[in-house]
Short mmCIF file of C-alpha atoms and ligand atoms in Angstrom, two decimals:
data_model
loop_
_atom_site.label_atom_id
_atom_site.label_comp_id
_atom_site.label_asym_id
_atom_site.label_seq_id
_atom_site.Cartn_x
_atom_site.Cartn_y
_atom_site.Cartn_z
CA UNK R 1 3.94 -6.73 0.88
CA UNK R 2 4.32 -8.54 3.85
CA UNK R 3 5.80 -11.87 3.53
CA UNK R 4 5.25 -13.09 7.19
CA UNK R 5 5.28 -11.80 10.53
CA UNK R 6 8.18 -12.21 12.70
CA UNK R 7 8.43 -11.15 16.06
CA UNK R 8 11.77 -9.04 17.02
CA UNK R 9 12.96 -12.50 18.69
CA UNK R 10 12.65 -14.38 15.88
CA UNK R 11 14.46 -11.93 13.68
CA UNK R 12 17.63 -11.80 16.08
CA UNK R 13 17.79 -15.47 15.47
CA UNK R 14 19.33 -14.43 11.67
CA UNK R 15 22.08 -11.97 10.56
CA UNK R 16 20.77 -9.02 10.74
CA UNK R 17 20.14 -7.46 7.37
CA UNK R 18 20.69 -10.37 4.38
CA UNK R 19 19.50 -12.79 6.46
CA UNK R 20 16.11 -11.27 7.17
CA UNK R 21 13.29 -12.95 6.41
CA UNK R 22 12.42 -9.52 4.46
CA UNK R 23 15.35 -9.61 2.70
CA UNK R 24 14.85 -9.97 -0.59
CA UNK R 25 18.02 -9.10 -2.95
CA UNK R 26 17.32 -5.31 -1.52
CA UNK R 27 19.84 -3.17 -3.50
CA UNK R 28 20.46 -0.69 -1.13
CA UNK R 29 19.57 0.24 2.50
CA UNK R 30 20.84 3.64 3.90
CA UNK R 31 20.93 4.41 7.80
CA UNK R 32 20.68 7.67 8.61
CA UNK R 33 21.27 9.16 11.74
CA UNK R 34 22.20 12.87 12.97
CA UNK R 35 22.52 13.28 16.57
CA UNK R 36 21.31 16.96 16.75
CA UNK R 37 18.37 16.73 15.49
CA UNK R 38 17.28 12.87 16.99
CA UNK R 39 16.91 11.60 13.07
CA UNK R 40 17.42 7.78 13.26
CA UNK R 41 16.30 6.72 9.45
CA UNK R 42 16.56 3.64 7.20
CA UNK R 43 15.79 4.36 3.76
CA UNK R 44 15.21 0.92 1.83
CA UNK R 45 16.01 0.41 -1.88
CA UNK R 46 14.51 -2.55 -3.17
CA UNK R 47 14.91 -2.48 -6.94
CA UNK R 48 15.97 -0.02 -9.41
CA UNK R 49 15.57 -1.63 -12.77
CA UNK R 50 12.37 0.24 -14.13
CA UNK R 51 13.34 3.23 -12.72
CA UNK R 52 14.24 5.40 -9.33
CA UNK R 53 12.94 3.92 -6.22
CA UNK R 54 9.95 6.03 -5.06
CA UNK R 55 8.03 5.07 -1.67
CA UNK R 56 6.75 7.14 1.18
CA UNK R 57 8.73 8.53 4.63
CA UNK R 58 6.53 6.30 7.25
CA UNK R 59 7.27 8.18 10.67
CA UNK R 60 6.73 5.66 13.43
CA UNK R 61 7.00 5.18 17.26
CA UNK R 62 8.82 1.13 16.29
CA UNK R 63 8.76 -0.75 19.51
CA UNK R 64 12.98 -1.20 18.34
CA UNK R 65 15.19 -0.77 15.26
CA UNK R 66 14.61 -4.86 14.06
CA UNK R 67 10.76 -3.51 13.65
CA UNK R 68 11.91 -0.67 11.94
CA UNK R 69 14.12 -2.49 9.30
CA UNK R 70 11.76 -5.09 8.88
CA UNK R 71 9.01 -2.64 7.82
CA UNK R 72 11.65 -0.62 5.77
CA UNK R 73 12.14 -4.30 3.90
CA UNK R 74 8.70 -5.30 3.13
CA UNK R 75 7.39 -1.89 2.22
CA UNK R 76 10.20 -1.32 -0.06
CA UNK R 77 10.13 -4.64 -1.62
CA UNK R 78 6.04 -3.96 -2.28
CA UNK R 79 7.07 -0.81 -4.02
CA UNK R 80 8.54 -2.57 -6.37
CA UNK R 81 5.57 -4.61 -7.24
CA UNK R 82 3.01 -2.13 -6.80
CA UNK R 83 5.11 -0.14 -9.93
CA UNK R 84 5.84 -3.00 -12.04
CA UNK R 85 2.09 -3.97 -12.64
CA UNK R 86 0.78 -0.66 -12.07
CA UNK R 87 3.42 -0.24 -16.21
CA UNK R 88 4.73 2.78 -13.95
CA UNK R 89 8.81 3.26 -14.76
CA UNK R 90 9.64 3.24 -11.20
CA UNK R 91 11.43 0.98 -8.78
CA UNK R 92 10.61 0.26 -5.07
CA UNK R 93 11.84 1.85 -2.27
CA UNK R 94 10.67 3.28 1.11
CA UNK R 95 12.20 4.97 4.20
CA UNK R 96 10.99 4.92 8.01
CA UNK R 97 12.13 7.26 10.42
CA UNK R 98 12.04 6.12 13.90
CA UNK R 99 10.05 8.19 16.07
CA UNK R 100 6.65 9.38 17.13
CA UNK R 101 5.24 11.66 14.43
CA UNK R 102 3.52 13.59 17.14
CA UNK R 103 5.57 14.30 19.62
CA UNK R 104 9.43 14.05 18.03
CA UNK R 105 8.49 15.90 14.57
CA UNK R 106 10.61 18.83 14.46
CA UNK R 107 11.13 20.82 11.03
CA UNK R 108 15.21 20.44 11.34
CA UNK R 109 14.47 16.45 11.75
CA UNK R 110 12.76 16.87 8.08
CA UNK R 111 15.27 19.37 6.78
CA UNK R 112 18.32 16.35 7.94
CA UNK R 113 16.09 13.76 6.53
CA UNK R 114 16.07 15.94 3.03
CA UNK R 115 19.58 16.05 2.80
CA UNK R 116 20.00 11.72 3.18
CA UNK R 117 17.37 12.08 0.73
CA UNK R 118 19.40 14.34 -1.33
CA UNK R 119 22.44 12.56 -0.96
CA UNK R 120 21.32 9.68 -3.01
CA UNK R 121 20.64 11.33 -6.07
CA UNK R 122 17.85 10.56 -7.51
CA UNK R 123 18.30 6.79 -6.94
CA UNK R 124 15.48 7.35 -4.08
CA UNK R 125 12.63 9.47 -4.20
CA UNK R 126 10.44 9.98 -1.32
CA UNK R 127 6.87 10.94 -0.72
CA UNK R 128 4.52 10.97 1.97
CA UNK R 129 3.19 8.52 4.46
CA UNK R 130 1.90 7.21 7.71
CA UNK R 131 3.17 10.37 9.53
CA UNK R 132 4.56 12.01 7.41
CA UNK R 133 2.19 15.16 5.61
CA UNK R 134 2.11 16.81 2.46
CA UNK R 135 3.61 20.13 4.38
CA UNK R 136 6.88 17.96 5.43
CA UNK R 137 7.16 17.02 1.41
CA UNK R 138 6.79 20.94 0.79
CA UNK R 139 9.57 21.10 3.43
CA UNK R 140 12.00 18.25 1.61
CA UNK R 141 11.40 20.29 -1.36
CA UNK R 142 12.91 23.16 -0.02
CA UNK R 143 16.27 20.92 0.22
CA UNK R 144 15.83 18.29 -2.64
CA UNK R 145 13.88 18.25 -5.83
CA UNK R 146 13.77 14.20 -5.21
CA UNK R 147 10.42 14.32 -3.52
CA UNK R 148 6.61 14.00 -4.76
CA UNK R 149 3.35 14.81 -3.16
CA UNK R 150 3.91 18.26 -2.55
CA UNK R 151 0.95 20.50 -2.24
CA UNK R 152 -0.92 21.72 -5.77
CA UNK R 153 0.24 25.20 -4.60
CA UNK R 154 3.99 24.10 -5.34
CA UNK R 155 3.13 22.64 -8.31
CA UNK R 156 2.50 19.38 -6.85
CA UNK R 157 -0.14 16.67 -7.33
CA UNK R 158 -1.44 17.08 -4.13
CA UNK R 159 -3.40 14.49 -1.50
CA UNK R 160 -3.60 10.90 -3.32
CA UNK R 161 -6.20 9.48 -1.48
CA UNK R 162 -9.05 9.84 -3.23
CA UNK R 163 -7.45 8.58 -6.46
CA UNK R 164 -6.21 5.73 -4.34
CA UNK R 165 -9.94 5.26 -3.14
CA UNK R 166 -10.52 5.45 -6.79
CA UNK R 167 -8.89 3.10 -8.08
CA UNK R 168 -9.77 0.65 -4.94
CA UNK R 169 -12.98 0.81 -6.02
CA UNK R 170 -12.29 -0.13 -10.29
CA UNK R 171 -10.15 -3.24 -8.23
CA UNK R 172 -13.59 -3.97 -6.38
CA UNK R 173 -16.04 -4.03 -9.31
CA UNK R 174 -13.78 -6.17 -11.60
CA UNK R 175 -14.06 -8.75 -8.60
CA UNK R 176 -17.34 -8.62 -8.31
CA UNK R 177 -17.57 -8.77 -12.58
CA UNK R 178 -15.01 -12.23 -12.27
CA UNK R 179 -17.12 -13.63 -8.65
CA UNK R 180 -20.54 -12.19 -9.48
CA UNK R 181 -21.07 -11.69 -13.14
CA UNK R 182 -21.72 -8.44 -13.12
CA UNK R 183 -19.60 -5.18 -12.03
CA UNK R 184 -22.54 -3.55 -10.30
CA UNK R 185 -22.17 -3.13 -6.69
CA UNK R 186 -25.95 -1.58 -5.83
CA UNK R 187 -27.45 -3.72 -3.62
CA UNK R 188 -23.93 -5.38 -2.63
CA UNK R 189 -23.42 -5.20 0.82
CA UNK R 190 -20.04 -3.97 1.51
CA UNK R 191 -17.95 -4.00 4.64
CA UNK R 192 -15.15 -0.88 4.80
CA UNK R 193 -12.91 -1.34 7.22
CA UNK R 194 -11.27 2.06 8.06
CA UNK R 195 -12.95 5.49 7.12
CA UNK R 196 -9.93 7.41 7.03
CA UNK R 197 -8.64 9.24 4.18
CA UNK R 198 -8.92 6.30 1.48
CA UNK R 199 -11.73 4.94 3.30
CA UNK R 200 -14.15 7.53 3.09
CA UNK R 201 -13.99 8.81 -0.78
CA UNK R 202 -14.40 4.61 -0.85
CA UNK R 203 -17.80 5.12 1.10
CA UNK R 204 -18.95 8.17 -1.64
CA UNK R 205 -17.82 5.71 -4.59
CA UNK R 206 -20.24 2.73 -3.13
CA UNK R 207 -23.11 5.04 -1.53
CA UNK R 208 -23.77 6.98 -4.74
CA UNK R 209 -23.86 3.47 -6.55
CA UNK R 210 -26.58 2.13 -4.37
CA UNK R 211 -24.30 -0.53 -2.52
CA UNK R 212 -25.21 -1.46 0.99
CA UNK R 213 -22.29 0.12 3.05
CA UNK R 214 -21.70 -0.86 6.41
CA UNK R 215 -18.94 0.85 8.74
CA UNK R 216 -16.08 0.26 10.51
CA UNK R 217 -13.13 2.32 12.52
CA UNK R 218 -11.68 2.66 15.99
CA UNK R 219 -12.80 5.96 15.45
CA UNK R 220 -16.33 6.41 17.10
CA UNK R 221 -16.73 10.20 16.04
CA UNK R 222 -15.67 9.32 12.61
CA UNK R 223 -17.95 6.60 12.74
CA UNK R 224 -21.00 8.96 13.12
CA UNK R 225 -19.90 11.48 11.15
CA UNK R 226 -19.51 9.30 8.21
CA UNK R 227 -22.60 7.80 8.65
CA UNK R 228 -24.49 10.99 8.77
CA UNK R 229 -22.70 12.50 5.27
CA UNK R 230 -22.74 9.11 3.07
CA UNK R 231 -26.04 7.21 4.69
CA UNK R 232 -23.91 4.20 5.63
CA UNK R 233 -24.52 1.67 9.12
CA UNK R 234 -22.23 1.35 11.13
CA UNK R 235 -21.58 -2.08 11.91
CA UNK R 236 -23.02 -3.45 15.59
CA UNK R 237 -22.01 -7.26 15.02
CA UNK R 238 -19.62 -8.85 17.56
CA UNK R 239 -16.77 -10.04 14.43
CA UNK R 240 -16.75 -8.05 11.75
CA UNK R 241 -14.40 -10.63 10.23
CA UNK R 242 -18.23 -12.99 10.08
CA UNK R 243 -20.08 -10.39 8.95
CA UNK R 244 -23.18 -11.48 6.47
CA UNK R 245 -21.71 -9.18 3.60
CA UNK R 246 -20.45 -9.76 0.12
CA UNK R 247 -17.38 -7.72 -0.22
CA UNK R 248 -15.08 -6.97 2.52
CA UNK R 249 -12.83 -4.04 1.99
CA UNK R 250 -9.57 -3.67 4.68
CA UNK R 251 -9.17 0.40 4.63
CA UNK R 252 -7.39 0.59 8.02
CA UNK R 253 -4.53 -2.08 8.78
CA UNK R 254 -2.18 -4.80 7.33
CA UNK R 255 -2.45 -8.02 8.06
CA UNK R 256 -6.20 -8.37 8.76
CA UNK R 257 -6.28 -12.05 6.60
CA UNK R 258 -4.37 -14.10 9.09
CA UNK R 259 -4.96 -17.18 11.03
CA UNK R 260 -7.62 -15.98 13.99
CA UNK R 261 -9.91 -14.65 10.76
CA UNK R 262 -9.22 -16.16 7.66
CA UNK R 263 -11.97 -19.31 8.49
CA UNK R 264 -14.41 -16.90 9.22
CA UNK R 265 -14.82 -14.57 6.21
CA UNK R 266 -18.23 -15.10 4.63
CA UNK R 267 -17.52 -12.05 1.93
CA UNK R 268 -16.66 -13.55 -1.37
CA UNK R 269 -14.82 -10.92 -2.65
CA UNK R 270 -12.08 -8.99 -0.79
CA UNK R 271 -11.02 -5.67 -1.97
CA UNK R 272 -9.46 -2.92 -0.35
CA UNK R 273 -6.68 -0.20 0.45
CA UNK R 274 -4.41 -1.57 3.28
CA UNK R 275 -0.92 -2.21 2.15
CA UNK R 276 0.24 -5.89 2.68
CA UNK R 277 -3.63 -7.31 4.19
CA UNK R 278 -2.54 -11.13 3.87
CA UNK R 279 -0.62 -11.99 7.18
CA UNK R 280 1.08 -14.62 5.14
CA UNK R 281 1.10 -13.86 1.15
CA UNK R 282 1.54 -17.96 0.65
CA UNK R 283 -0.62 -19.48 3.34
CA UNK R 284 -3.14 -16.80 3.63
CA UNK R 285 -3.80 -16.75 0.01
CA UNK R 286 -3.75 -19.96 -0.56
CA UNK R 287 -6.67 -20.50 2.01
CA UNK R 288 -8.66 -18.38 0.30
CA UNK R 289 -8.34 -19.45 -2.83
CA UNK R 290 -9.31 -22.99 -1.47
CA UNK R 291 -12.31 -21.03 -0.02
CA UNK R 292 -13.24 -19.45 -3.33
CA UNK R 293 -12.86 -15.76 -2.15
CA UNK R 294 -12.18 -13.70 -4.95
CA UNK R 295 -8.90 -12.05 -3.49
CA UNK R 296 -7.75 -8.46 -5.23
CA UNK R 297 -4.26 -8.39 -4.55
CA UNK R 298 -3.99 -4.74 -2.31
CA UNK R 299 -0.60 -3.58 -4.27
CA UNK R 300 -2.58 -3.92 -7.53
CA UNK R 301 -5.75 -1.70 -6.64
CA UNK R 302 -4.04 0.55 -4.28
CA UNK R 303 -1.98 1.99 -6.58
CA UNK R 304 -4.10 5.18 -7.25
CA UNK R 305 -1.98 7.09 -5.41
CA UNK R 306 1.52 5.82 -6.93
CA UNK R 307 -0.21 6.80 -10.23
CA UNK R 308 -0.93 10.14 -9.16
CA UNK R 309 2.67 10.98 -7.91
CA UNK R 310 4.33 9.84 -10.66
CA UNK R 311 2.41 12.66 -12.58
CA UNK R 312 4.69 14.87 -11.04
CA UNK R 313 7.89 12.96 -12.51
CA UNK R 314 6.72 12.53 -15.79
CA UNK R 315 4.55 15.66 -15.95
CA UNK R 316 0.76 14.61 -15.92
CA UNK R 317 -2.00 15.79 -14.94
CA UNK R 318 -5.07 14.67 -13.07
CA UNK R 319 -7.33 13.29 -15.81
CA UNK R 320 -3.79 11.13 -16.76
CA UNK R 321 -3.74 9.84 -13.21
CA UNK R 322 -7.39 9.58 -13.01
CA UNK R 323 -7.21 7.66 -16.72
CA UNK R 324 -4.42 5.15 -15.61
CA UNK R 325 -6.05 4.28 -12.07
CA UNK R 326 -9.52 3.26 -14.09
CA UNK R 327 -7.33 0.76 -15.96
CA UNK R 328 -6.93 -0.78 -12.79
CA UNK R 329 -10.57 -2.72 -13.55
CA UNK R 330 -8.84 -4.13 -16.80
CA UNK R 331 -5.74 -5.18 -14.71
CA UNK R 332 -7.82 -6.43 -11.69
CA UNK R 333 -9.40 -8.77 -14.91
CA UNK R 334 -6.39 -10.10 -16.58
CA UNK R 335 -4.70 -10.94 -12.94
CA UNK R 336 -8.20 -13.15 -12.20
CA UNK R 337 -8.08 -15.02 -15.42
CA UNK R 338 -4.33 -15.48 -15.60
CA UNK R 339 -4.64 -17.16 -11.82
CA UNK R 340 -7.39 -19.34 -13.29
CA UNK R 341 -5.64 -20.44 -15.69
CA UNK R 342 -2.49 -21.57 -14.15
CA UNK R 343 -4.07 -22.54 -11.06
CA UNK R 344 -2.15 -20.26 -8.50
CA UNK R 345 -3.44 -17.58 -6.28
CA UNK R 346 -4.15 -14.28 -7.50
CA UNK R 347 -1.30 -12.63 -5.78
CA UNK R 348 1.37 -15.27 -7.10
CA UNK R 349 -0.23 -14.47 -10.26
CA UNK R 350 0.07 -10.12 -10.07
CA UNK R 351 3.57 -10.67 -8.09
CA UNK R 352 4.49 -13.06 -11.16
CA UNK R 353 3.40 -10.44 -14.04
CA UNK R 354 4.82 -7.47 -12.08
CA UNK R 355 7.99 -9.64 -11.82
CA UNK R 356 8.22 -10.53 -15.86
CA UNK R 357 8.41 -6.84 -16.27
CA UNK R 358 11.61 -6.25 -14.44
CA UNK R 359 13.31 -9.51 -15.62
CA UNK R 360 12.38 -8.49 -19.35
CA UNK R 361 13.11 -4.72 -18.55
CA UNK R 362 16.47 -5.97 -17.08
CA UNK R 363 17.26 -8.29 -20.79
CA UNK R 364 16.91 -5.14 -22.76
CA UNK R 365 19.34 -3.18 -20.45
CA UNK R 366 21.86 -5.56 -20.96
CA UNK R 367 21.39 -5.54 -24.56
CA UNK R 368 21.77 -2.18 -25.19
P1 LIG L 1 -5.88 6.90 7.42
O1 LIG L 1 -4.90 6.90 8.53
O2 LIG L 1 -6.40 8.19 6.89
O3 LIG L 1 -7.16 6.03 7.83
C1 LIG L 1 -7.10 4.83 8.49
C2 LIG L 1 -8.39 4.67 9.28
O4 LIG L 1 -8.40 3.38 9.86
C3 LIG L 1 -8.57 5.68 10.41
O5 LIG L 1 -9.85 6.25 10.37
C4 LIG L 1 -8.35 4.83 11.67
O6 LIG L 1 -9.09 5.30 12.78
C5 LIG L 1 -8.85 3.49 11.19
N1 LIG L 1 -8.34 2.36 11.96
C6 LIG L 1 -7.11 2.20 12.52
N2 LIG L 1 -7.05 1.03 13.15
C7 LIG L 1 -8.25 0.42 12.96
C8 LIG L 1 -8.80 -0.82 13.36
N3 LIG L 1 -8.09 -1.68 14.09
N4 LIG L 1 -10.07 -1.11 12.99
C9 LIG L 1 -10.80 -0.24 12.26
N5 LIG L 1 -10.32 0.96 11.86
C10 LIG L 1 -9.08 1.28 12.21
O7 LIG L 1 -5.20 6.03 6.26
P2 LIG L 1 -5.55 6.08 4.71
O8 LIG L 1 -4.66 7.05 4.03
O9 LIG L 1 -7.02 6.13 4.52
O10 LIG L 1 -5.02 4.63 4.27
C11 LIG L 1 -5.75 3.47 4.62
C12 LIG L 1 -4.91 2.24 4.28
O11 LIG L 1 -4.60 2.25 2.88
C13 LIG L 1 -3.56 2.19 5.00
O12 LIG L 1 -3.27 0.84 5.26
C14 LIG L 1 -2.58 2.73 3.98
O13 LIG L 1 -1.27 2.23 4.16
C15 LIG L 1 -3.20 2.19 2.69
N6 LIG L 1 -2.87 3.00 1.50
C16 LIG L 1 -3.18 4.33 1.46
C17 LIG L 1 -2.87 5.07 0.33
C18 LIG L 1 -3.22 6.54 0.24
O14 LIG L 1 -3.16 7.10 -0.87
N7 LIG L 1 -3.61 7.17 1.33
C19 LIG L 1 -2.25 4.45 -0.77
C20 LIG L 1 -1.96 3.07 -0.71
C21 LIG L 1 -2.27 2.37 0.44
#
């Protein structure tokens, strides 16, 4: 979860790693970095308590290393979370490796990256993400058995999307259930933001239930071909942040809730994929709470994926994943009425719950 965004400026202003804005009583963070093979890597470990850090390998072209660690930081620290109230035994963690997926990706940068991995013992366990593919994970495996989302044909759980979508869409109906009265989303009209991997089993979910999709995505081929499989329109309007819709659902990017579009979201309910989609987790949700948007916090109902992964630790299978990412709706419920209740926003109230678990987790450690 992002906590705010700082420009690289701002962050030189502070020391450099506990005196980051992202810093947030971070456990460990590893730099990694082998000369032969270009591999410049920080692995984050947020918080260990409930179990071993898992979190994806993000491989991205950072404009320079204080983006890097700052991303490193927040994703990490949203692992955490996104375990904790997801009743997963897993801490946070998450590792970016500095470079452009497409044109620096070499297998002996993966294979180097395996054996940091490796290194740690368990403590971290990686998976895939934003550049990163479920081949590369096959690849760690070859080096470390700390690594999930490696292909069904390995004996892994394979691509967690469309659980992800899955459970996206159980966080969307119990929104519209607490803002609506009713869980039904025919005849909703639904904004998607993004029609990439999460983005599109999203689309099949709401099509199939009769809801009014409209389209979004930088991606004009995509754009038609989605629209010629699933029926949906793709939006024309000049903001899609003032779109006439009822639900808005961020697939693509963070950060999409900020100051330039937070006064202009007619959609009553927001519910979607993107990791960290307040700009400001204080501000940001605060606004909308004052607006009387019914908010589902994005670690909460995009932890589909998380669920399916940690199959492969604990050894379950699909229907288990598919089982536990339903109960998301129930979740999505309790976090609605518990923010009611004590008058915060619904992300203070799932960070607040996720955070009970680890201090009470924590107590019974020491006890024993
Ligand atoms: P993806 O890369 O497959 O799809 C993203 C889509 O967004 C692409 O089609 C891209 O063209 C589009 N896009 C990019 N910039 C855009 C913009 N400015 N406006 C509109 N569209 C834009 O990613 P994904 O796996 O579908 O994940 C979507 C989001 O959900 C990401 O933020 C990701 O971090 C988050 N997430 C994914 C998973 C998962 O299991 N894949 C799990 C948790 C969170």
């Amino acid at each position: 979860m992002i906590t705010e965004i700082v420009t690289p400026k701002e962050l030189q202003k502070v020391d450099p790693v506990f005196g980051q804005v992202s810093f947030n009583d971070h456990e460990q963070i590893v730099f990694c970095n082998d000369k032969d093979t270009g591999l410049k890597a920080i692995i984050g470990i947020h918080n260990t308590v409930l179990g071993p850090a898992l979190g994806g390998t993000r491989m991205w072209k950072y404009a320079n290393e204080w983006e890097a660690l700052n991303d490193v930081l927040r994703l990490s620290r949203g692992m955490t979370y996104k375990s904790a109230i997801s009743g997963l035994n897993l801490g946070g963690g998450k590792a970016v490796i500095i470079a452009d997926a497409k044109v620096d990706k070499t297998p002996e940068m993966i294979k180097k990256f395996a054996e940091y991995v490796h290194s740690l013992s368990g403590k971290y366990i990686t998976a895939e993400d934003v550049g990163t593919t479920t081949p590369d994970m096959d690849m760690i495996r070859d080096i470390t058995p700390y690594v999930t989302g490696i292909s069904e044909a390995r004996g892994g759980s394979g691509n967690p999307s469309p659980v992800t979508a899955y459970g996206v869409y159980m966080g969307m109906k119990a929104a519209a259930k607490y803002k609506f009265g009713s869980e039904k989303l025919d005849g909703k009209k639904v904004l998607v933001q993004g029609i990439g991997h999460v983005g599109e089993t999203l689309v099949d979910f709401l099509t199939k239930e009769g809801a009014l999709v409209q389209i979004t995505d930088i991606n004009e081929n995509r754009l038609q071909e989605m629209q010629s499989k699933y029926g949906a329109t793709i939006f024309k309007g000049a903001d899609l942040y003032a779109a006439d819709v009822d639900i808005y659902a961020p697939c693509a990017l963070g950060a999409t809730i900020n100051d330039d579009t937070i006064h202009k979201i007619k959609a009553q309910v927001i519910a979607g994929a993107a990791n960290n989609q307040l700009a400001n987790e204080q501000i940001h949700g605060q606004i909308l709470k004052e607006k009387g948007i019914a908010y589902a916090p994005d670690f909460l109902i995009n932890a589909g994926g998380i669920i399916n992964v940690y199959g492969e630790i604990v050894g379950y299978g699909k229907e288990e994943a598919l089982k536990r990412t339903e109960n998301i709706f129930n979740t999505t419920l309790e976090i609605f009425s518990f923010a009611e209740k004590q008058g915060i926003t619904t992300h203070q109230a799932a960070l607040s719950i996720a955070q009970k678990r680890i201090t009470d987790r924590k107590k019974e450690n020491q006890n024993t």
